[in-house]
Structures are given as C-alpha cells and as structure tokens.
C-alpha cells in the first residue's frame, strides 16, 4: 500500500498542499480538481521528483525516499509534458527507454513488442512519431511507463489535448492496465474517470476534500440536484450547473439546498454535478 501521512508541500512561502493523508491500495485513483489545485505537485512527490516539506510518503511502511531505486523500480510515470524524439519510431523509443531503465536487451525487445500490441500501435511500430496524433503519442507514453511492469502507474493529465474518440480509447486502455496494480491519474475532466475510477480524490483549498468511490461521492448531493425547463426561475440561491437541449427546449440542471420538487424534477447526482458544486467559487 502507498500512503501519504500528513503531507504538506510548500514552494517558498506558498503552500501548494497542506496536511494530506491518503492511502492507495489497488485500482484506479483519479485526482480530480481544477487547474492549480496541486495535482501535479502530488504526482511529482509520488514520482520522487520533489519531496514533501512536512509529512511522509510510505510504500508498504517504508519511506519512498529511503527506498530510492527500489521504489523507482516499481513505479511507471507519464509526466504532463512527455518528451519523446519525433524521429524515433515507437519501437526505437521504447528500446531506448528500456536501456535507460537498465533492462536486459532480450527482455526489452520482448516487452517492447508486447506493449506496442497492448497500446494498439502494432501497425505503426516502425513509423517515425513525427506524424502521430496526440492520442498515439500518449499511447507511446503509457507504453514507456509500463516497461518495468510497475506496481504503481502514475499518469499526469494523460488525456489532455485528446479528441473524444482518443479519450475513450485511452480510458479503456487505462482500465485494462489497472488489474493488479495501483493506477493514479490526475485530470480536471470528469468524463475521463466517471466509468473507470475506483476512487475519486478531490482537493479544495490546498487540502484533501474527499476520497471515495464515484457512487459515494455522488451520494453527497442526493436530493440537491434538479432539472427544469423553466430556466428563468433558476436564479440565486439556486446554483445553475449544466444546460442541454431536449424536445426543442433548454433543460437546466441546478443544485438547491432546499426541496424544489414543487418547481422542478429531482434527479440523481452525477460526478459532473459534484465537481461543479464543489468548485463553484473556483476558476475552472
Ligand atoms: N515550482 C513551483 N514554484 C512555485 N509555485 C509552484 C511551483 N509548482 C507549482 N506551483 C504552484 O502550486 C500550485 C499547484 O500547482 P500544480 O501544478 O500542482 O497544480 P495542478 O492541480 O497540477 O494544476 P495543473 O493541472 O494546471 O498542472 C499552483 O498554484 C502553482 O502555481
């Protein structure tokens, strides 16, 4: 198990994360928060690129910093800006990354071929990456993070810049890779994780706000979410959430602290409602 115990991270006098305690056991953990909430800071600490100012991060009871290379051997990491060589083919790039990870050549070749299949790049394994789409590049990124068959796979905003079809493909890939390992991914896009996250981790005001299953997180707004096509009635204190077109009318989803069944239809909360509700005062 990977555990954060009272972790605080400061950059000079600025506190990016404060007193975060959190356990990761198995499955997909989605760090969901608006930009600037500290997701990358947490991810970089988990990847041992930066260190907590206070508190400790433990892998099965041992500090990850003290474990050093032993810990790095069990993690796979895809950073936000994943640097690759445009003139490399996926195969060349993965073999190069295997060499950096000191893998023996036979194992590296075997693993490279296997991962190229897994991420669906077999047809282009020997083509230069300069013409690859964002989704294809991210799939190469996942493959390099998986070379050492990591127990912990850490992905920082893996779906940023992908088109809807690529996002779905990527989501399915992450889900298939999450068996028998911890996957920790950061995102500010709710639809990326609604179906694949076993746990959603929310931060607010630099602190941990919630860490629970998507269903439990959604239940926190049970009885507070409504829909109506009388959108002119949705003014303060109601909180407008989303709008959609239905049967030629605009239907608005909104949150209310009080019963509104006299004027609107009560609906089941979804993760997007929760996100918009929790971060209503933040710039998202
Ligand atoms: N090296 C640094 N020095 C000073 N402040 C920093 C540094 N890195 C991050 N910050 C600040 O810490 C806060 C959290 O940043 P972080 O990158 O962790 O957020 P994030 O949730 O990952 O957002 P994004 O999705 O935009 O990367 C931000 O206010 C950011 O400006």
GROMACS .gro file of C-alpha atoms and ligand atoms in nm:
model
  315
    1UNK     CA    1   0.000   0.000   0.000
    2UNK     CA    2   0.112   0.353  -0.081
    3UNK     CA    3   0.033   0.603   0.196
    4UNK     CA    4   0.066   0.974   0.244
    5UNK     CA    5   0.088   1.075   0.610
    6UNK     CA    6   0.017   1.440   0.682
    7UNK     CA    7   0.199   1.559   0.371
    8UNK     CA    8   0.248   1.932   0.321
    9UNK     CA    9   0.429   2.080   0.020
   10UNK     CA   10   0.543   2.440   0.014
   11UNK     CA   11   0.713   2.630  -0.268
   12UNK     CA   12   0.894   2.902  -0.069
   13UNK     CA   13   0.622   3.063   0.139
   14UNK     CA   14   0.342   2.934  -0.089
   15UNK     CA   15   0.160   2.623   0.034
   16UNK     CA   16   0.053   2.402  -0.259
   17UNK     CA   17  -0.080   2.112  -0.047
   18UNK     CA   18  -0.148   2.103   0.324
   19UNK     CA   19  -0.169   1.807   0.563
   20UNK     CA   20  -0.280   1.546   0.309
   21UNK     CA   21  -0.326   1.191   0.439
   22UNK     CA   22  -0.431   0.932   0.184
   23UNK     CA   23  -0.395   0.559   0.113
   24UNK     CA   24  -0.373   0.396  -0.230
   25UNK     CA   25  -0.423   0.019  -0.241
   26UNK     CA   26  -0.544  -0.121  -0.579
   27UNK     CA   27  -0.745   0.009  -0.876
   28UNK     CA   28  -0.773   0.345  -1.048
   29UNK     CA   29  -0.743   0.656  -0.831
   30UNK     CA   30  -0.847   0.975  -1.003
   31UNK     CA   31  -0.711   1.301  -0.866
   32UNK     CA   32  -0.985   1.538  -0.978
   33UNK     CA   33  -0.956   1.911  -0.922
   34UNK     CA   34  -0.939   2.237  -1.119
   35UNK     CA   35  -0.608   2.355  -1.264
   36UNK     CA   36  -0.367   2.475  -0.999
   37UNK     CA   37  -0.519   2.269  -0.716
   38UNK     CA   38  -0.199   2.073  -0.655
   39UNK     CA   39  -0.249   1.754  -0.859
   40UNK     CA   40   0.089   1.774  -1.035
   41UNK     CA   41   0.256   1.860  -0.704
   42UNK     CA   42   0.119   1.540  -0.551
   43UNK     CA   43   0.209   1.334  -0.855
   44UNK     CA   44   0.565   1.466  -0.863
   45UNK     CA   45   0.603   1.374  -0.495
   46UNK     CA   46   0.476   1.022  -0.568
   47UNK     CA   47   0.731   1.001  -0.852
   48UNK     CA   48   1.007   1.126  -0.613
   49UNK     CA   49   1.081   1.425  -0.836
   50UNK     CA   50   1.006   1.664  -0.549
   51UNK     CA   51   0.976   1.600  -0.177
   52UNK     CA   52   0.726   1.682   0.096
   53UNK     CA   53   0.808   1.983   0.311
   54UNK     CA   54   0.640   1.803   0.601
   55UNK     CA   55   0.499   1.452   0.644
   56UNK     CA   56   0.600   1.126   0.477
   57UNK     CA   57   0.510   0.900   0.184
   58UNK     CA   58   0.534   0.528   0.257
   59UNK     CA   59   0.533   0.218   0.036
   60UNK     CA   60   0.434  -0.082   0.248
   61UNK     CA   61   0.554   0.106   0.557
   62UNK     CA   62   0.891   0.228   0.420
   63UNK     CA   63   0.963   0.587   0.319
   64UNK     CA   64   0.980   0.606  -0.060
   65UNK     CA   65   1.278   0.842  -0.045
   66UNK     CA   66   1.476   0.591   0.159
   67UNK     CA   67   1.374   0.307  -0.075
   68UNK     CA   68   1.526   0.512  -0.359
   69UNK     CA   69   1.591   0.288  -0.666
   70UNK     CA   70   1.390   0.001  -0.514
   71UNK     CA   71   1.085   0.227  -0.519
   72UNK     CA   72   1.157   0.368  -0.865
   73UNK     CA   73   1.175   0.010  -0.996
   74UNK     CA   74   0.810  -0.042  -0.910
   75UNK     CA   75   0.668   0.283  -1.048
   76UNK     CA   76   0.580   0.383  -1.403
   77UNK     CA   77   0.537   0.754  -1.471
   78UNK     CA   78   0.386   0.952  -1.757
   79UNK     CA   79   0.453   1.324  -1.698
   80UNK     CA   80   0.228   1.602  -1.827
   81UNK     CA   81   0.479   1.706  -2.091
   82UNK     CA   82   0.608   1.376  -2.211
   83UNK     CA   83   0.934   1.428  -2.400
   84UNK     CA   84   0.988   1.199  -2.697
   85UNK     CA   85   1.202   1.203  -3.006
   86UNK     CA   86   0.997   1.282  -3.315
   87UNK     CA   87   1.240   1.097  -3.540
   88UNK     CA   88   1.218   0.778  -3.339
   89UNK     CA   89   0.971   0.503  -3.416
   90UNK     CA   90   0.771   0.373  -3.116
   91UNK     CA   91   0.988   0.062  -3.118
   92UNK     CA   92   1.317   0.259  -3.119
   93UNK     CA   93   1.189   0.491  -2.849
   94UNK     CA   94   1.074   0.208  -2.622
   95UNK     CA   95   1.403   0.021  -2.667
   96UNK     CA   96   1.588   0.342  -2.581
   97UNK     CA   97   1.375   0.392  -2.269
   98UNK     CA   98   1.434   0.026  -2.172
   99UNK     CA   99   1.808   0.087  -2.194
  100UNK     CA  100   1.772   0.391  -1.965
  101UNK     CA  101   1.587   0.165  -1.724
  102UNK     CA  102   1.881  -0.082  -1.746
  103UNK     CA  103   1.663  -0.364  -1.879
  104UNK     CA  104   1.840  -0.654  -2.043
  105UNK     CA  105   1.816  -0.643  -2.423
  106UNK     CA  106   1.612  -0.960  -2.477
  107UNK     CA  107   1.361  -0.864  -2.212
  108UNK     CA  108   1.344  -0.510  -2.353
  109UNK     CA  109   1.267  -0.640  -2.703
  110UNK     CA  110   1.002  -0.879  -2.574
  111UNK     CA  111   0.839  -0.616  -2.352
  112UNK     CA  112   0.851  -0.351  -2.626
  113UNK     CA  113   0.674  -0.575  -2.877
  114UNK     CA  114   0.417  -0.683  -2.619
  115UNK     CA  115   0.339  -0.323  -2.512
  116UNK     CA  116   0.316  -0.197  -2.869
  117UNK     CA  117   0.039  -0.456  -2.918
  118UNK     CA  118  -0.129  -0.363  -2.588
  119UNK     CA  119  -0.149   0.006  -2.674
  120UNK     CA  120  -0.269  -0.063  -3.029
  121UNK     CA  121   0.033   0.069  -3.223
  122UNK     CA  122   0.141  -0.253  -3.394
  123UNK     CA  123   0.061  -0.116  -3.742
  124UNK     CA  124   0.285   0.188  -3.693
  125UNK     CA  125   0.557   0.036  -3.475
  126UNK     CA  126   0.825   0.121  -3.733
  127UNK     CA  127   0.696   0.462  -3.841
  128UNK     CA  128   0.853   0.784  -3.717
  129UNK     CA  129   0.644   0.951  -3.447
  130UNK     CA  130   0.652   1.297  -3.608
  131UNK     CA  131   0.318   1.238  -3.781
  132UNK     CA  132   0.148   1.071  -3.484
  133UNK     CA  133  -0.172   1.216  -3.334
  134UNK     CA  134  -0.181   1.328  -2.970
  135UNK     CA  135  -0.358   1.007  -2.875
  136UNK     CA  136  -0.094   0.790  -3.043
  137UNK     CA  137   0.184   0.979  -2.865
  138UNK     CA  138   0.010   0.935  -2.531
  139UNK     CA  139  -0.018   0.563  -2.600
  140UNK     CA  140   0.358   0.552  -2.657
  141UNK     CA  141   0.384   0.742  -2.326
  142UNK     CA  142   0.179   0.481  -2.144
  143UNK     CA  143   0.386   0.204  -2.302
  144UNK     CA  144   0.713   0.357  -2.176
  145UNK     CA  145   0.561   0.389  -1.827
  146UNK     CA  146   0.465   0.019  -1.839
  147UNK     CA  147   0.807  -0.114  -1.947
  148UNK     CA  148   0.902  -0.228  -1.597
  149UNK     CA  149   0.556  -0.377  -1.532
  150UNK     CA  150   0.506  -0.126  -1.249
  151UNK     CA  151   0.304  -0.190  -0.936
  152UNK     CA  152   0.219   0.180  -0.935
  153UNK     CA  153   0.134   0.356  -1.261
  154UNK     CA  154   0.128   0.736  -1.229
  155UNK     CA  155  -0.027   0.942  -1.511
  156UNK     CA  156  -0.036   1.323  -1.503
  157UNK     CA  157  -0.328   1.457  -1.712
  158UNK     CA  158  -0.296   1.170  -1.962
  159UNK     CA  159  -0.594   1.276  -2.172
  160UNK     CA  160  -0.507   1.647  -2.209
  161UNK     CA  161  -0.543   1.752  -2.572
  162UNK     CA  162  -0.700   1.428  -2.694
  163UNK     CA  163  -1.010   1.422  -2.914
  164UNK     CA  164  -1.324   1.241  -2.787
  165UNK     CA  165  -1.252   0.916  -2.970
  166UNK     CA  166  -0.894   0.906  -2.843
  167UNK     CA  167  -1.017   0.980  -2.490
  168UNK     CA  168  -1.246   0.678  -2.496
  169UNK     CA  169  -0.970   0.456  -2.630
  170UNK     CA  170  -0.732   0.583  -2.364
  171UNK     CA  171  -0.988   0.531  -2.090
  172UNK     CA  172  -1.035   0.169  -2.195
  173UNK     CA  173  -0.659   0.120  -2.205
  174UNK     CA  174  -0.612   0.259  -1.853
  175UNK     CA  175  -0.893   0.042  -1.727
  176UNK     CA  176  -0.736  -0.271  -1.878
  177UNK     CA  177  -0.397  -0.184  -1.724
  178UNK     CA  178  -0.540  -0.134  -1.376
  179UNK     CA  179  -0.569  -0.503  -1.291
  180UNK     CA  180  -0.327  -0.597  -1.012
  181UNK     CA  181  -0.177  -0.252  -0.980
  182UNK     CA  182  -0.239   0.095  -0.844
  183UNK     CA  183  -0.312   0.350  -1.117
  184UNK     CA  184  -0.305   0.713  -1.007
  185UNK     CA  185  -0.412   0.967  -1.266
  186UNK     CA  186  -0.481   1.336  -1.249
  187UNK     CA  187  -0.743   1.515  -1.452
  188UNK     CA  188  -0.982   1.806  -1.445
  189UNK     CA  189  -1.212   1.631  -1.693
  190UNK     CA  190  -1.492   1.442  -1.520
  191UNK     CA  191  -1.589   1.221  -1.814
  192UNK     CA  192  -1.235   1.075  -1.820
  193UNK     CA  193  -1.287   0.896  -1.493
  194UNK     CA  194  -1.659   0.856  -1.429
  195UNK     CA  195  -1.658   0.499  -1.556
  196UNK     CA  196  -1.309   0.377  -1.468
  197UNK     CA  197  -1.214   0.527  -1.130
  198UNK     CA  198  -1.249   0.305  -0.826
  199UNK     CA  199  -1.180   0.610  -0.614
  200UNK     CA  200  -1.206   0.981  -0.678
  201UNK     CA  201  -0.975   1.209  -0.480
  202UNK     CA  202  -1.081   1.573  -0.457
  203UNK     CA  203  -0.874   1.866  -0.332
  204UNK     CA  204  -1.005   2.203  -0.225
  205UNK     CA  205  -0.824   2.499  -0.075
  206UNK     CA  206  -0.495   2.302  -0.082
  207UNK     CA  207  -0.639   2.025   0.137
  208UNK     CA  208  -0.784   1.682   0.074
  209UNK     CA  209  -1.160   1.734   0.039
  210UNK     CA  210  -1.280   1.378  -0.028
  211UNK     CA  211  -1.153   1.035  -0.130
  212UNK     CA  212  -1.427   0.787  -0.206
  213UNK     CA  213  -1.594   0.579  -0.476
  214UNK     CA  214  -1.768   0.778  -0.751
  215UNK     CA  215  -2.106   0.648  -0.625
  216UNK     CA  216  -2.041   0.760  -0.266
  217UNK     CA  217  -1.912   1.098  -0.384
  218UNK     CA  218  -2.229   1.144  -0.591
  219UNK     CA  219  -2.449   1.046  -0.296
  220UNK     CA  220  -2.324   1.353  -0.106
  221UNK     CA  221  -2.552   1.559  -0.332
  222UNK     CA  222  -2.851   1.325  -0.317
  223UNK     CA  223  -3.174   1.529  -0.305
  224UNK     CA  224  -2.999   1.851  -0.408
  225UNK     CA  225  -2.994   1.819  -0.788
  226UNK     CA  226  -3.294   1.917  -1.004
  227UNK     CA  227  -3.387   1.975  -1.366
  228UNK     CA  228  -3.634   2.221  -1.513
  229UNK     CA  229  -3.714   2.380  -1.849
  230UNK     CA  230  -3.833   2.696  -1.672
  231UNK     CA  231  -3.480   2.830  -1.676
  232UNK     CA  232  -3.576   3.189  -1.592
  233UNK     CA  233  -3.672   3.073  -1.240
  234UNK     CA  234  -3.320   2.947  -1.170
  235UNK     CA  235  -3.162   3.248  -1.007
  236UNK     CA  236  -2.980   3.284  -0.675
  237UNK     CA  237  -2.983   3.100  -0.432
  238UNK     CA  238  -3.008   2.815  -0.683
  239UNK     CA  239  -2.682   2.709  -0.845
  240UNK     CA  240  -2.708   2.652  -1.223
  241UNK     CA  241  -2.496   2.353  -1.327
  242UNK     CA  242  -2.544   2.247  -1.690
  243UNK     CA  243  -2.788   2.301  -1.976
  244UNK     CA  244  -2.897   2.073  -2.257
  245UNK     CA  245  -3.146   2.080  -2.542
  246UNK     CA  246  -3.439   1.838  -2.522
  247UNK     CA  247  -3.750   1.836  -2.741
  248UNK     CA  248  -3.680   2.190  -2.861
  249UNK     CA  249  -3.647   2.323  -2.505
  250UNK     CA  250  -3.350   2.415  -2.290
  251UNK     CA  251  -3.336   2.197  -1.980
  252UNK     CA  252  -3.129   2.331  -1.692
  253UNK     CA  253  -2.973   2.120  -1.419
  254UNK     CA  254  -2.926   2.304  -1.093
  255UNK     CA  255  -2.844   2.250  -0.727
  256UNK     CA  256  -3.055   2.363  -0.437
  257UNK     CA  257  -3.006   2.331  -0.063
  258UNK     CA  258  -3.384   2.320  -0.019
  259UNK     CA  259  -3.657   2.099  -0.157
  260UNK     CA  260  -3.758   2.216  -0.507
  261UNK     CA  261  -3.995   1.937  -0.609
  262UNK     CA  262  -4.278   2.192  -0.640
  263UNK     CA  263  -4.097   2.360  -0.931
  264UNK     CA  264  -3.851   2.105  -1.075
  265UNK     CA  265  -3.776   1.737  -1.117
  266UNK     CA  266  -3.539   1.575  -0.868
  267UNK     CA  267  -3.261   1.380  -1.048
  268UNK     CA  268  -2.970   1.157  -0.945
  269UNK     CA  269  -2.646   1.348  -0.898
  270UNK     CA  270  -2.354   1.266  -1.126
  271UNK     CA  271  -1.983   1.339  -1.086
  272UNK     CA  272  -2.003   1.647  -1.307
  273UNK     CA  273  -2.269   1.793  -1.073
  274UNK     CA  274  -2.040   1.726  -0.776
  275UNK     CA  275  -1.741   1.886  -0.949
  276UNK     CA  276  -1.935   2.200  -1.047
  277UNK     CA  277  -2.091   2.220  -0.699
  278UNK     CA  278  -1.769   2.180  -0.502
  279UNK     CA  279  -1.564   2.412  -0.720
  280UNK     CA  280  -1.842   2.668  -0.781
  281UNK     CA  281  -1.629   2.955  -0.650
  282UNK     CA  282  -1.305   2.844  -0.818
  283UNK     CA  283  -1.196   2.938  -1.168
  284UNK     CA  284  -1.234   2.609  -1.357
  285LIG     N1  285   0.793   2.515  -0.869
  285LIG     C1  286   0.693   2.591  -0.823
  285LIG     N2  287   0.718   2.708  -0.761
  285LIG     C2  288   0.619   2.786  -0.713
  285LIG     N3  289   0.486   2.755  -0.722
  285LIG     C3  290   0.456   2.640  -0.784
  285LIG     C4  291   0.555   2.551  -0.839
  285LIG     N4  292   0.492   2.445  -0.893
  285LIG     C5  293   0.360   2.465  -0.875
  285LIG     N5  294   0.338   2.581  -0.809
  285LIG     C6  295   0.207   2.635  -0.768
  285LIG     O1  296   0.144   2.536  -0.686
  285LIG     C7  297   0.005   2.529  -0.716
  285LIG     C8  298  -0.030   2.387  -0.754
  285LIG     O2  299   0.030   2.359  -0.880
  285LIG     P1  300   0.014   2.218  -0.952
  285LIG     O3  301   0.089   2.224  -1.080
  285LIG     O4  302   0.047   2.111  -0.857
  285LIG     O5  303  -0.144   2.218  -0.979
  285LIG     P2  304  -0.231   2.122  -1.073
  285LIG     O6  305  -0.354   2.091  -0.998
  285LIG     O7  306  -0.149   2.009  -1.119
  285LIG     O8  307  -0.265   2.215  -1.194
  285LIG     P3  308  -0.233   2.194  -1.349
  285LIG     O9  309  -0.335   2.098  -1.394
  285LIG    O10  310  -0.252   2.332  -1.404
  285LIG    O11  311  -0.092   2.144  -1.358
  285LIG     C9  312  -0.023   2.629  -0.827
  285LIG    O12  313  -0.071   2.748  -0.766
  285LIG    C10  314   0.114   2.652  -0.887
  285LIG    O13  315   0.125   2.784  -0.939
   0.00000   0.00000   0.00000
